[in-house]
Coordinates of N, CA and C and ligand atoms in Angstrom, one line a residue:
X18 N -154.7 65.1 73.0 CA -154.4 66.5 73.0 C -153.4 66.9 74.1
X19 N -152.4 67.6 73.7 CA -151.4 68.1 74.8 C -151.7 69.6 75.0
X20 N -151.9 70.0 76.2 CA -152.1 71.4 76.5 C -151.0 71.9 77.4
X21 N -150.2 72.9 77.0 CA -149.1 73.4 77.8 C -149.5 74.7 78.4
X22 N -149.4 74.8 79.7 CA -149.7 76.1 80.4 C -148.5 76.6 81.2
X23 N -148.0 77.6 80.8 CA -146.8 78.2 81.5 C -147.1 79.5 82.1
X24 N -146.3 80.0 83.0 CA -146.5 81.3 83.6 C -145.7 81.4 84.9
X25 N -145.7 82.6 85.4 CA -144.9 82.9 86.7 C -145.6 82.3 87.9
X26 N -144.9 82.4 89.0 CA -145.4 81.9 90.3 C -146.7 82.6 90.7
X27 N -147.7 81.8 91.1 CA -149.0 82.3 91.6 C -149.8 83.1 90.6
X28 N -149.6 82.7 89.3 CA -150.4 83.3 88.2 C -151.8 82.7 88.1
X29 N -152.0 81.6 88.8 CA -153.3 80.9 88.7 C -153.2 79.7 87.7
X30 N -152.0 79.5 87.1 CA -151.9 78.5 86.1 C -152.2 77.1 86.6
X31 N -151.8 76.8 87.9 CA -152.0 75.5 88.5 C -153.5 75.2 88.6
X32 N -154.2 76.1 89.2 CA -155.7 75.9 89.4 C -156.4 75.8 88.0
X33 N -156.0 76.6 87.1 CA -156.6 76.6 85.8 C -156.2 75.3 85.1
X34 N -155.0 74.8 85.2 CA -154.6 73.6 84.6 C -155.4 72.4 85.1
X35 N -155.6 72.4 86.4 CA -156.4 71.3 87.0 C -157.8 71.3 86.5
X36 N -158.4 72.5 86.4 CA -159.8 72.6 85.9 C -159.9 72.3 84.5
X37 N -159.0 72.7 83.7 CA -159.0 72.4 82.2 C -158.8 70.9 82.0
X38 N -157.9 70.3 82.8 CA -157.7 68.9 82.7 C -159.0 68.1 83.0
X39 N -159.6 68.5 84.1 CA -160.8 67.8 84.5 C -161.9 68.0 83.4
X40 N -162.1 69.2 82.9 CA -163.1 69.5 81.9 C -162.9 68.6 80.6
X41 N -161.6 68.5 80.2 CA -161.3 67.7 79.0 C -161.0 66.2 79.2
X42 N -161.1 65.8 80.5 CA -160.9 64.4 80.8 C -159.4 64.0 80.5
X43 N -158.5 64.9 80.8 CA -157.1 64.6 80.6 C -156.3 64.5 81.9
X44 N -155.2 63.7 81.9 CA -154.4 63.7 83.1 C -153.6 65.0 83.2
X45 N -153.3 65.4 84.5 CA -152.7 66.7 84.7 C -151.4 66.5 85.5
X46 N -150.3 67.2 85.0 CA -149.0 67.2 85.8 C -148.6 68.6 86.1
X47 N -148.5 68.9 87.4 CA -148.0 70.1 87.9 C -146.5 70.0 87.9
X48 N -145.8 70.4 86.9 CA -144.3 70.1 86.9 C -143.5 70.9 87.9
X49 N -144.1 71.9 88.5 CA -143.4 72.6 89.6 C -143.2 71.7 90.8
X50 N -144.1 70.7 90.9 CA -144.0 69.8 92.1 C -142.7 68.9 91.9
X51 N -142.3 68.7 90.7 CA -141.1 67.9 90.5 C -139.9 68.6 91.0
X52 N -139.8 69.9 90.7 CA -138.7 70.8 91.1 C -138.7 71.0 92.6
X53 N -140.0 71.1 93.1 CA -140.2 71.3 94.6 C -139.7 70.0 95.3
X54 N -140.0 68.9 94.8 CA -139.6 67.6 95.4 C -138.1 67.5 95.4
X55 N -137.5 67.9 94.3 CA -136.0 67.8 94.3 C -135.4 68.8 95.3
X56 N -135.9 70.0 95.4 CA -135.5 71.0 96.3 C -135.6 70.5 97.8
X57 N -136.8 70.0 98.1 CA -137.1 69.5 99.4 C -136.2 68.3 99.8
X58 N -136.1 67.3 98.9 CA -135.2 66.2 99.1 C -133.8 66.6 99.3
X59 N -133.3 67.6 98.6 CA -131.9 68.0 98.7 C -131.7 68.7 100.1
X60 N -132.7 69.5 100.5 CA -132.6 70.1 101.8 C -132.6 69.0 102.9
X61 N -133.5 68.1 102.8 CA -133.6 67.0 103.8 C -132.2 66.2 103.9
X62 N -131.6 66.0 102.8 CA -130.3 65.3 102.8 C -129.1 66.1 103.0
X63 N -129.3 67.4 103.2 CA -128.2 68.3 103.4 C -127.4 68.5 102.2
X64 N -128.0 68.4 101.0 CA -127.2 68.6 99.8 C -127.3 70.1 99.4
X65 N -126.2 70.7 99.0 CA -126.1 72.1 98.7 C -126.9 72.4 97.4
X66 N -127.9 73.3 97.5 CA -128.8 73.6 96.4 C -128.1 74.2 95.2
X67 N -126.9 74.7 95.4 CA -126.1 75.3 94.3 C -125.2 74.3 93.6
X68 N -125.2 73.1 94.1 CA -124.3 72.0 93.6 C -125.1 71.3 92.5
X69 N -124.8 71.6 91.2 CA -125.6 71.0 90.1 C -125.5 69.5 90.0
X70 N -124.3 69.0 90.2 CA -124.2 67.5 90.1 C -124.9 66.8 91.2
X71 N -124.7 67.3 92.5 CA -125.4 66.6 93.6 C -126.9 66.7 93.6
X72 N -127.4 67.9 93.1 CA -128.9 68.0 93.1 C -129.4 67.2 91.9
X73 N -128.7 67.0 90.9 CA -129.1 66.1 89.8 C -129.2 64.7 90.2
X74 N -128.3 64.3 91.1 CA -128.3 62.9 91.7 C -129.6 62.8 92.6
X75 N -130.0 63.8 93.3 CA -131.2 63.8 94.1 C -132.4 63.6 93.1
X76 N -132.4 64.4 92.0 CA -133.5 64.3 91.0 C -133.6 62.9 90.4
X77 N -132.4 62.2 90.2 CA -132.4 60.9 89.6 C -133.0 59.9 90.6
X78 N -133.1 60.2 91.9 CA -133.6 59.3 92.8 C -135.0 59.7 93.3
X79 N -135.6 60.6 92.6 CA -136.9 61.1 93.0 C -138.0 60.1 93.0
X80 N -138.8 60.1 94.1 CA -139.9 59.2 94.2 C -141.1 59.9 93.6
X81 N -141.5 59.6 92.4 CA -142.5 60.3 91.7 C -143.9 60.1 92.3
X82 N -144.0 59.0 93.1 CA -145.3 58.7 93.8 C -145.5 59.7 95.0
X83 N -144.5 60.4 95.4 CA -144.6 61.3 96.6 C -145.1 62.7 96.2
X84 N -145.5 63.0 95.0 CA -145.8 64.3 94.6 C -147.1 64.9 95.3
X85 N -147.8 64.1 96.0 CA -149.0 64.6 96.7 C -148.7 65.2 98.0
X86 N -147.5 65.1 98.5 CA -147.1 65.6 99.8 C -147.4 67.1 100.0
X87 N -148.3 67.5 100.9 CA -148.6 68.9 101.1 C -147.4 69.8 101.4
X88 N -146.4 69.2 102.0 CA -145.1 69.9 102.3 C -144.5 70.5 101.1
X89 N -144.8 70.0 99.9 CA -144.2 70.5 98.7 C -144.8 71.8 98.3
X90 N -145.9 72.2 98.9 CA -146.6 73.5 98.6 C -146.1 74.6 99.4
X91 N -145.2 74.4 100.3 CA -144.7 75.5 101.2 C -143.8 76.5 100.4
X92 N -143.7 77.7 101.0 CA -142.9 78.7 100.3 C -141.4 78.2 100.3
X93 N -141.0 77.5 101.4 CA -139.6 77.1 101.5 C -139.3 76.1 100.3
X94 N -140.2 75.2 100.1 CA -140.0 74.2 99.0 C -140.0 75.0 97.6
X95 N -140.8 76.0 97.5 CA -140.9 76.8 96.3 C -139.5 77.5 96.0
X96 N -139.0 78.1 97.1 CA -137.7 78.8 97.0 C -136.6 77.7 96.6
X97 N -136.6 76.6 97.3 CA -135.6 75.6 97.0 C -135.7 75.1 95.5
X98 N -137.0 75.0 95.1 CA -137.3 74.5 93.7 C -136.7 75.5 92.7
X99 N -136.9 76.7 92.9 CA -136.4 77.7 92.0 C -134.9 77.7 91.9
X100 N -134.2 77.4 93.0 CA -132.8 77.3 93.0 C -132.3 76.1 92.3
X101 N -132.8 74.9 92.5 CA -132.3 73.7 91.8 C -132.7 73.7 90.4
X102 N -133.8 74.4 90.0 CA -134.3 74.5 88.7 C -133.3 75.2 87.7
X103 N -132.3 75.9 88.3 CA -131.4 76.6 87.5 C -130.4 75.7 86.8
X104 N -130.3 74.5 87.4 CA -129.2 73.6 86.9 C -129.6 72.7 85.7
X105 N -128.9 72.9 84.6 CA -129.3 72.1 83.4 C -129.3 70.6 83.7
X106 N -128.4 70.1 84.6 CA -128.3 68.7 84.9 C -129.6 68.2 85.6
X107 N -130.2 69.0 86.4 CA -131.4 68.7 87.1 C -132.6 68.7 86.1
X108 N -132.6 69.7 85.2 CA -133.7 69.8 84.2 C -133.6 68.6 83.3
X109 N -132.4 68.2 82.9 CA -132.3 67.0 82.0 C -132.9 65.8 82.6
X110 N -132.6 65.6 83.9 CA -133.2 64.4 84.6 C -134.7 64.4 84.6
X111 N -135.3 65.6 84.8 CA -136.7 65.6 84.9 C -137.5 65.7 83.6
X112 N -136.7 66.0 82.5 CA -137.3 66.2 81.2 C -138.0 64.9 80.7
X113 N -137.4 63.8 80.8 CA -138.0 62.6 80.2 C -139.3 62.2 80.9
X114 N -139.3 62.3 82.2 CA -140.5 62.0 82.9 C -141.7 62.8 82.4
X115 N -141.4 64.1 82.2 CA -142.5 65.0 81.8 C -142.9 64.7 80.4
X116 N -142.0 64.4 79.5 CA -142.3 64.0 78.1 C -143.1 62.7 78.0
X117 N -142.7 61.7 78.8 CA -143.4 60.5 78.9 C -144.9 60.7 79.4
X118 N -145.0 61.5 80.4 CA -146.3 61.8 80.9 C -147.2 62.5 79.8
X119 N -146.6 63.4 79.1 CA -147.4 64.1 78.0 C -147.8 63.2 76.9
X120 N -147.0 62.1 76.7 CA -147.3 61.3 75.5 C -148.2 60.1 75.8
X121 N -148.9 60.2 76.9 CA -149.8 59.1 77.3 C -150.9 59.0 76.2
X122 N -151.7 58.0 76.2 CA -152.7 57.7 75.1 C -153.6 58.9 74.8
X123 N -154.1 59.6 75.8 CA -155.1 60.7 75.6 C -154.4 62.0 75.5
X124 N -153.1 62.1 75.8 CA -152.5 63.4 75.9 C -152.5 63.9 77.4
X125 N -152.4 65.1 77.6 CA -152.3 65.6 79.0 C -152.3 67.1 79.1
X126 N -152.5 67.6 80.3 CA -152.3 69.1 80.5 C -151.1 69.1 81.5
X127 N -150.1 69.9 81.1 CA -148.9 70.1 81.9 C -148.8 71.6 82.2
X128 N -148.5 72.0 83.4 CA -148.2 73.4 83.7 C -146.8 73.5 84.3
X129 N -146.2 74.7 84.0 CA -144.9 74.9 84.5 C -144.3 76.2 84.0
X130 N -143.0 76.2 83.6 CA -142.4 77.4 83.1 C -141.9 77.2 81.6
X131 N -141.6 76.0 81.3 CA -140.9 75.7 80.0 C -141.7 74.6 79.2
X132 N -143.0 74.5 79.5 CA -143.7 73.3 78.8 C -143.8 73.6 77.3
X133 N -144.3 74.8 77.0 CA -144.5 75.2 75.6 C -143.2 75.4 74.8
X134 N -142.1 75.7 75.5 CA -140.8 76.1 74.9 C -139.9 74.9 74.8
X135 N -139.8 74.0 75.8 CA -138.8 73.0 75.9 C -139.4 71.6 76.0
X136 N -140.3 71.4 77.0 CA -140.8 70.0 77.3 C -141.7 69.5 76.1
X137 N -142.7 70.3 75.7 CA -143.6 69.9 74.6 C -143.8 71.0 73.6
X138 N -142.7 71.3 72.8 CA -142.8 72.3 71.8 C -143.9 72.0 70.8
X139 N -144.3 70.7 70.7 CA -145.3 70.3 69.7 C -146.7 70.3 70.3
X140 N -146.9 70.9 71.5 CA -148.2 70.8 72.2 C -149.3 71.4 71.2
X141 N -150.5 70.8 71.3 CA -151.6 71.3 70.5 C -152.0 72.7 70.9
X142 N -152.0 72.9 72.1 CA -152.4 74.2 72.6 C -151.4 74.8 73.6
X143 N -151.0 76.0 73.5 CA -150.1 76.6 74.5 C -150.7 77.9 75.1
X144 N -150.8 78.0 76.4 CA -151.3 79.2 77.0 C -150.2 79.7 77.9
X145 N -150.0 81.0 77.9 CA -149.1 81.7 78.9 C -150.0 82.5 79.8
X146 N -150.0 82.0 81.1 CA -150.9 82.6 82.1 C -150.1 83.6 83.0
X147 N -150.6 84.8 83.1 CA -149.8 85.7 83.9 C -150.8 86.7 84.6
X148 N -150.2 87.5 85.5 CA -150.9 88.6 86.2 C -149.9 89.4 86.8
X149 N -150.2 90.6 87.3 CA -149.2 91.5 87.9 C -148.6 90.9 89.1
X150 N -147.4 91.2 89.5 CA -146.8 90.7 90.7 C -147.7 91.0 92.0
X151 N -148.3 92.2 92.0 CA -149.1 92.6 93.2 C -150.3 91.7 93.3
X152 N -151.0 91.5 92.2 CA -152.2 90.6 92.2 C -151.8 89.2 92.6
X153 N -150.7 88.7 92.0 CA -150.3 87.3 92.4 C -149.9 87.2 93.8
X154 N -149.3 88.3 94.4 CA -148.9 88.2 95.8 C -150.2 88.3 96.7
X155 N -151.1 89.1 96.3 CA -152.4 89.2 97.1 C -153.1 87.8 97.1
X156 N -153.1 87.1 96.0 CA -153.8 85.8 95.9 C -153.0 84.8 96.7
X157 N -151.7 84.8 96.6 CA -150.9 83.8 97.3 C -151.0 84.0 98.8
X158 N -151.1 85.3 99.2 CA -151.2 85.7 100.6 C -152.5 85.1 101.2
X159 N -153.6 85.3 100.5 CA -154.9 84.8 100.9 C -154.9 83.3 101.1
X160 N -154.3 82.7 100.1 CA -154.2 81.2 100.1 C -153.4 80.7 101.3
X161 N -152.2 81.3 101.5 CA -151.4 80.9 102.7 C -152.1 81.2 104.0
X162 N -152.7 82.4 104.1 CA -153.4 82.7 105.3 C -154.5 81.7 105.6
X163 N -155.2 81.4 104.6 CA -156.3 80.4 104.7 C -155.8 79.1 105.3
X164 N -154.6 78.8 104.9 CA -154.0 77.5 105.4 C -153.3 77.7 106.8
X165 N -153.5 78.9 107.4 CA -153.0 79.1 108.7 C -151.5 79.4 108.7
X166 N -150.9 79.7 107.6 CA -149.5 80.0 107.5 C -149.3 81.5 107.8
X167 N -148.5 81.8 108.8 CA -148.3 83.2 109.2 C -147.2 83.9 108.3
X168 N -147.7 84.9 107.5 CA -146.8 85.6 106.5 C -147.4 86.9 106.2
X169 N -146.6 87.9 105.8 CA -147.1 89.2 105.4 C -147.2 89.2 103.9
X170 N -148.1 90.1 103.4 CA -148.3 90.2 101.9 C -147.0 90.8 101.3
X171 N -146.3 91.7 102.1 CA -145.1 92.3 101.5 C -144.0 91.2 101.3
X172 N -144.0 90.3 102.3 CA -143.0 89.2 102.2 C -143.3 88.3 101.0
X173 N -144.6 88.0 100.8 CA -145.0 87.2 99.7 C -144.6 87.9 98.4
X174 N -144.8 89.2 98.3 CA -144.5 90.0 97.1 C -143.0 89.9 96.8
X175 N -142.2 90.1 97.9 CA -140.8 90.1 97.7 C -140.3 88.7 97.2
X176 N -140.9 87.7 97.8 CA -140.5 86.3 97.3 C -140.9 86.1 95.9
X177 N -142.1 86.6 95.5 CA -142.5 86.4 94.1 C -141.5 87.2 93.1
X178 N -141.1 88.4 93.5 CA -140.2 89.1 92.7 C -138.8 88.4 92.5
X179 N -138.4 87.8 93.6 CA -137.1 87.1 93.6 C -137.2 85.9 92.6
X180 N -138.3 85.2 92.8 CA -138.5 84.0 92.0 C -138.7 84.3 90.5
X181 N -139.5 85.4 90.2 CA -139.7 85.8 88.8 C -138.3 86.1 88.2
X182 N -137.5 86.9 88.9 CA -136.2 87.3 88.4 C -135.3 86.0 88.1
X183 N -135.3 85.1 89.1 CA -134.5 83.9 88.9 C -135.0 83.0 87.8
X184 N -136.3 82.8 87.8 CA -136.9 81.9 86.8 C -136.8 82.5 85.3
X185 N -136.8 83.9 85.2 CA -136.8 84.5 83.9 C -135.4 84.7 83.4
X186 N -134.4 84.7 84.2 CA -133.0 85.1 83.8 C -132.1 83.9 83.7
X187 N -132.5 82.7 84.2 CA -131.6 81.6 84.2 C -131.2 81.2 82.8
X188 N -130.0 80.6 82.6 CA -129.5 80.4 81.3 C -130.2 79.2 80.6
X189 N -130.8 78.3 81.3 CA -131.5 77.2 80.7 C -133.0 77.2 80.9
X190 N -133.7 77.0 79.8 CA -135.2 77.0 79.9 C -135.8 78.0 80.7
X191 N -135.5 79.3 80.5 CA -136.1 80.4 81.3 C -137.6 80.5 81.1
X192 N -138.3 81.1 82.1 CA -139.7 81.4 81.9 C -139.9 82.4 80.8
X193 N -140.6 82.0 79.8 CA -140.7 82.7 78.5 C -142.0 82.3 77.8
X194 N -142.7 83.3 77.2 CA -143.9 83.0 76.5 C -143.4 82.5 75.1
X195 N -143.9 81.2 74.8 CA -143.6 80.7 73.5 C -144.2 81.6 72.4
X196 N -143.5 81.7 71.2 CA -144.1 82.6 70.2 C -145.5 82.2 69.8
X197 N -145.8 80.9 69.9 CA -147.1 80.5 69.4 C -148.1 80.2 70.6
X198 N -147.7 80.8 71.8 CA -148.6 80.6 73.0 C -149.6 81.8 73.0
X199 N -150.8 81.5 73.4 CA -151.8 82.6 73.6 C -151.7 83.1 75.0
X200 N -151.7 84.5 75.2 CA -151.6 85.1 76.5 C -152.9 85.2 77.2
X201 N -152.9 84.8 78.5 CA -154.1 84.9 79.3 C -153.7 85.7 80.5
X202 N -154.0 86.9 80.6 CA -153.7 87.8 81.7 C -154.9 87.7 82.7
X203 N -154.6 87.2 83.9 CA -155.7 87.0 84.8 C -155.8 88.1 85.9
X204 N -155.0 89.2 85.6 CA -155.0 90.3 86.6 C -156.4 90.7 87.1
X205 N -157.3 90.9 86.1 CA -158.6 91.4 86.4 C -159.7 90.4 86.3
X206 N -159.3 89.1 86.3 CA -160.3 88.0 86.2 C -160.5 87.2 87.4
X207 N -161.7 86.8 87.7 CA -161.9 85.9 88.8 C -161.5 84.5 88.3
X208 N -161.4 83.5 89.1 CA -160.9 82.2 88.7 C -161.9 81.6 87.7
X209 N -163.2 81.9 87.9 CA -164.2 81.3 87.0 C -164.1 82.0 85.6
X210 N -163.9 83.3 85.6 CA -163.7 84.0 84.3 C -162.5 83.6 83.6
X211 N -161.4 83.4 84.4 CA -160.1 82.9 83.8 C -160.3 81.5 83.2
X212 N -161.0 80.7 83.9 CA -161.3 79.3 83.4 C -162.1 79.4 82.1
X213 N -163.1 80.2 82.0 CA -163.9 80.3 80.7 C -163.0 80.9 79.6
X214 N -162.1 81.9 80.0 CA -161.2 82.4 79.0 C -160.3 81.4 78.5
X215 N -159.8 80.5 79.4 CA -158.8 79.4 79.0 C -159.5 78.5 78.1
X216 N -160.8 78.1 78.4 CA -161.5 77.2 77.5 C -161.7 77.8 76.1
X217 N -162.0 79.1 76.1 CA -162.2 79.7 74.8 C -160.9 79.7 74.0
X218 N -159.8 80.0 74.6 CA -158.5 80.0 73.9 C -158.2 78.6 73.4
X219 N -158.5 77.6 74.2 CA -158.2 76.2 73.8 C -159.1 75.8 72.6
X220 N -160.4 76.2 72.7 CA -161.3 76.0 71.6 C -160.8 76.7 70.3
X221 N -160.4 77.9 70.4 CA -159.9 78.7 69.2 C -158.7 78.0 68.6
X222 N -157.8 77.6 69.5 CA -156.5 76.9 69.0 C -156.8 75.6 68.3
X223 N -157.7 74.8 68.9 CA -158.0 73.5 68.3 C -158.8 73.6 67.0
X224 N -159.7 74.6 66.9 CA -160.5 74.8 65.7 C -159.6 75.3 64.6
X225 N -158.7 76.2 65.0 CA -157.7 76.7 64.0 C -156.9 75.5 63.4
X226 N -156.4 74.7 64.3 CA -155.6 73.5 63.9 C -156.5 72.6 63.0
X227 N -157.7 72.4 63.3 CA -158.7 71.6 62.6 C -158.8 72.1 61.2
X228 N -159.0 73.4 61.0 CA -159.1 74.0 59.7 C -157.9 73.9 58.9
X229 N -156.7 74.1 59.6 CA -155.4 74.0 58.9 C -155.2 72.6 58.4
X230 N -155.6 71.6 59.2 CA -155.4 70.2 58.8 C -156.4 69.8 57.9
Ligands
DC5 O1 -144.9 76.5 89.7 P1 -144.1 76.4 91.0 O2 -144.2 77.6 91.8 O3 -144.6 75.2 91.8 O4 -142.6 76.1 90.6 C1 -141.6 76.1 91.6 C2 -140.2 76.4 90.9 O5 -139.9 75.3 90.0 C3 -140.2 77.6 90.1 O6 -139.8 78.8 90.8 C4 -139.3 77.3 88.9 C5 -139.3 75.8 88.9 N1 -140.0 75.3 87.7 C6 -139.3 75.2 86.5 O7 -138.1 75.7 86.5 N2 -139.8 74.6 85.4 C7 -141.0 74.1 85.4 N3 -141.5 73.5 84.4 C8 -141.8 74.2 86.7 C9 -141.2 74.8 87.8

């Protein structure tokens, strides 16, 4: 079973994807980490983030084993990721890795921006996870503060708005709810309630498919 979970920054999709994957015994890929790793590697090597060809070369040399690096979770890596993610050449390099991951024996859970629309349009289940920018900023602020990162909630909200705008308006694979994706708005849900809602939507989608088949 392939489960695609898309949504904007800090919508909770990453945490939900991890819990859904563990519940269903499926491998999980946080595809944002791929773009974060390309952005971070480009910065380290002094490559211009606006240079499509040069950042695609960085993507082609990506060490996929390094995705656990906590540095990739920083706001700076997120901002760099959003910039390199605009380049079709970078996306093309990362596409095959994501598709191969999804097509493993048991399937997988992938979360990102374009999983249901581009990477796995044939996914068995598609969820679009969202929440208001204010609620996402409040959550991200708490998470960063807990990690001892000094930041204001206003700055986090401003960053989220910039990333939403860039991710939604780029010419290639923009953040978009697939027509056949179920909407999960987590604005007023705790993480546990959102998790239960995600499991219910997955159950509904798979039983619908079962009846159809
Ligand atoms: O989900 P995240 O915040 O880790 O993603 C970081 C950036 O990477 C995001 O701003 C846009 C980009 N991204 C993308 O374009 N496509 C994906 N499938 C995942 C992330």
